[in-house]
Short mmCIF file of C-alpha atoms in Angstrom, two decimals:
data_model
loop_
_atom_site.label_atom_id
_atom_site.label_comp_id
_atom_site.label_asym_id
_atom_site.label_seq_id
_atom_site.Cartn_x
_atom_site.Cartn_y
_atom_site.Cartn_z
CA UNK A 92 68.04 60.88 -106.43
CA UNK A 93 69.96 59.43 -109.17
CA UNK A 94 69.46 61.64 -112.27
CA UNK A 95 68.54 65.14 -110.76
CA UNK A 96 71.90 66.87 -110.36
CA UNK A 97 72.27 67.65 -114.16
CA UNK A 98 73.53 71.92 -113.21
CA UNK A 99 74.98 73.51 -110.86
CA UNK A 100 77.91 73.27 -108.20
CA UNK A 101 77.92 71.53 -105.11
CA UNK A 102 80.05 71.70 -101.84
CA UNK A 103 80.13 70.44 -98.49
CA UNK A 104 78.26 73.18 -96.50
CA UNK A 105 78.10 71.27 -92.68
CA UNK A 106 80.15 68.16 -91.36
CA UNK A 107 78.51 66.93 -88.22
CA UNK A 108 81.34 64.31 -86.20
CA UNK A 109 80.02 62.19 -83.87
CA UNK A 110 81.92 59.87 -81.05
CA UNK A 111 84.74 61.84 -80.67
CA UNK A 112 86.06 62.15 -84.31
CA UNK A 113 87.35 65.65 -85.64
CA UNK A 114 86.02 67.26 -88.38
CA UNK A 115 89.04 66.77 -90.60
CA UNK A 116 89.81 63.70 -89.98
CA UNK A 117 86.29 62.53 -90.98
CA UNK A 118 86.44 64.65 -94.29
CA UNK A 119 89.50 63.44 -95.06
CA UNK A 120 88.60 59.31 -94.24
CA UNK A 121 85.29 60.15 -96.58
CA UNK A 122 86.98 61.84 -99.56
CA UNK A 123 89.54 58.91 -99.64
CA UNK A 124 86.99 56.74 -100.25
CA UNK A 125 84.99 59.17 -102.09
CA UNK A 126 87.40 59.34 -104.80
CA UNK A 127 86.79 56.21 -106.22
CA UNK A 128 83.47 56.67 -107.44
CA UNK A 129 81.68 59.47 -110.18
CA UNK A 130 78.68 60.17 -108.28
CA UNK A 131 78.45 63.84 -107.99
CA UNK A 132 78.06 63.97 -104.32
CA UNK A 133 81.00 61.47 -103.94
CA UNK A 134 82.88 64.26 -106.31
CA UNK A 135 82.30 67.06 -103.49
CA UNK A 136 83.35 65.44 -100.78
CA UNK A 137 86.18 63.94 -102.42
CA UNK A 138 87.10 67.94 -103.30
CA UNK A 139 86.39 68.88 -99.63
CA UNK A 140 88.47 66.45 -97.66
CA UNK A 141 91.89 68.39 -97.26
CA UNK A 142 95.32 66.26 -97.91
CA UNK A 143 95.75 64.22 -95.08
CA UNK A 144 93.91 61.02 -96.55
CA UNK A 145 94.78 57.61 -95.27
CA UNK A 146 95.22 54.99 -97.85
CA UNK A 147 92.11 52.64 -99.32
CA UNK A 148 93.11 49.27 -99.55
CA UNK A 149 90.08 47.61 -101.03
CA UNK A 150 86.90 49.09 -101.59
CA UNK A 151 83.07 47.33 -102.06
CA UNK A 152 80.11 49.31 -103.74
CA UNK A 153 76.76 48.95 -102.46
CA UNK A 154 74.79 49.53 -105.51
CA UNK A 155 72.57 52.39 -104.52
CA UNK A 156 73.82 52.73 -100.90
CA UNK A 157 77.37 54.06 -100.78
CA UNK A 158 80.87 52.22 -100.50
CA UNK A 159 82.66 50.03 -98.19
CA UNK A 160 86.21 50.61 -97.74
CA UNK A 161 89.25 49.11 -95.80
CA UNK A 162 91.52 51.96 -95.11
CA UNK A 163 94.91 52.56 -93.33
CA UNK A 164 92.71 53.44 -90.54
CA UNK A 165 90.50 50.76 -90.64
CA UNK A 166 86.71 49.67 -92.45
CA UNK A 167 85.09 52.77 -93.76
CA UNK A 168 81.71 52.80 -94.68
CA UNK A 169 80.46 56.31 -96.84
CA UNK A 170 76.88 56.17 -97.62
CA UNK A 171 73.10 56.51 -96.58
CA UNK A 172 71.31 55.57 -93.56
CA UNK A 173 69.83 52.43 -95.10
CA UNK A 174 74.01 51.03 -95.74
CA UNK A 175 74.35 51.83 -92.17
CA UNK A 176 71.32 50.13 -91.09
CA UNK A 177 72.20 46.74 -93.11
CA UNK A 178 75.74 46.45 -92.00
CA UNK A 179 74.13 46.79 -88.18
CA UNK A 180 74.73 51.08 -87.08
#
């Protein structure tokens, strides 16, 4: 919740791929996009995504949901399951 993670230090403690996608390159598509916001969360993936990032393009915030981005790789979309839900997966 917005508001609750005033202290302490966060990290990325499991990454969970699906469809075939490696662990890195997932962190590293997520922390590219991750960088453009201030959210805390955003901050530690952003910090745990390695240096192989592919470029962001364009990026769209859903207020409350997470970020659309188009990336050298193609449309990235970083948030929670209700995003993923509107834009259809």
């Amino acid at each position: 919740k917005t508001g609750t993670l005033t202290t302490g230090t966060l990290s990325v403690s499991k990454v969970t791929p699906q469809n075939g996608i490696d662990r890195e390159s997932l962190l590293a598509t997520a922390a590219a996009v991750e960088e453009l916001s201030s959210h805390p969360i955003a901050k530690c993936i952003a910090a745990a995504g390695g240096e192989n990032r592919p470029t962001v393009e364009w990026s769209k915030e859903h207020a409350g949901r997470g970020i659309e981005a188009g990336t050298s790789v193609g449309t990235v979309l970083v948030g929670n399951a209700r995003l993923l839900r509107e834009m259809g997966i």
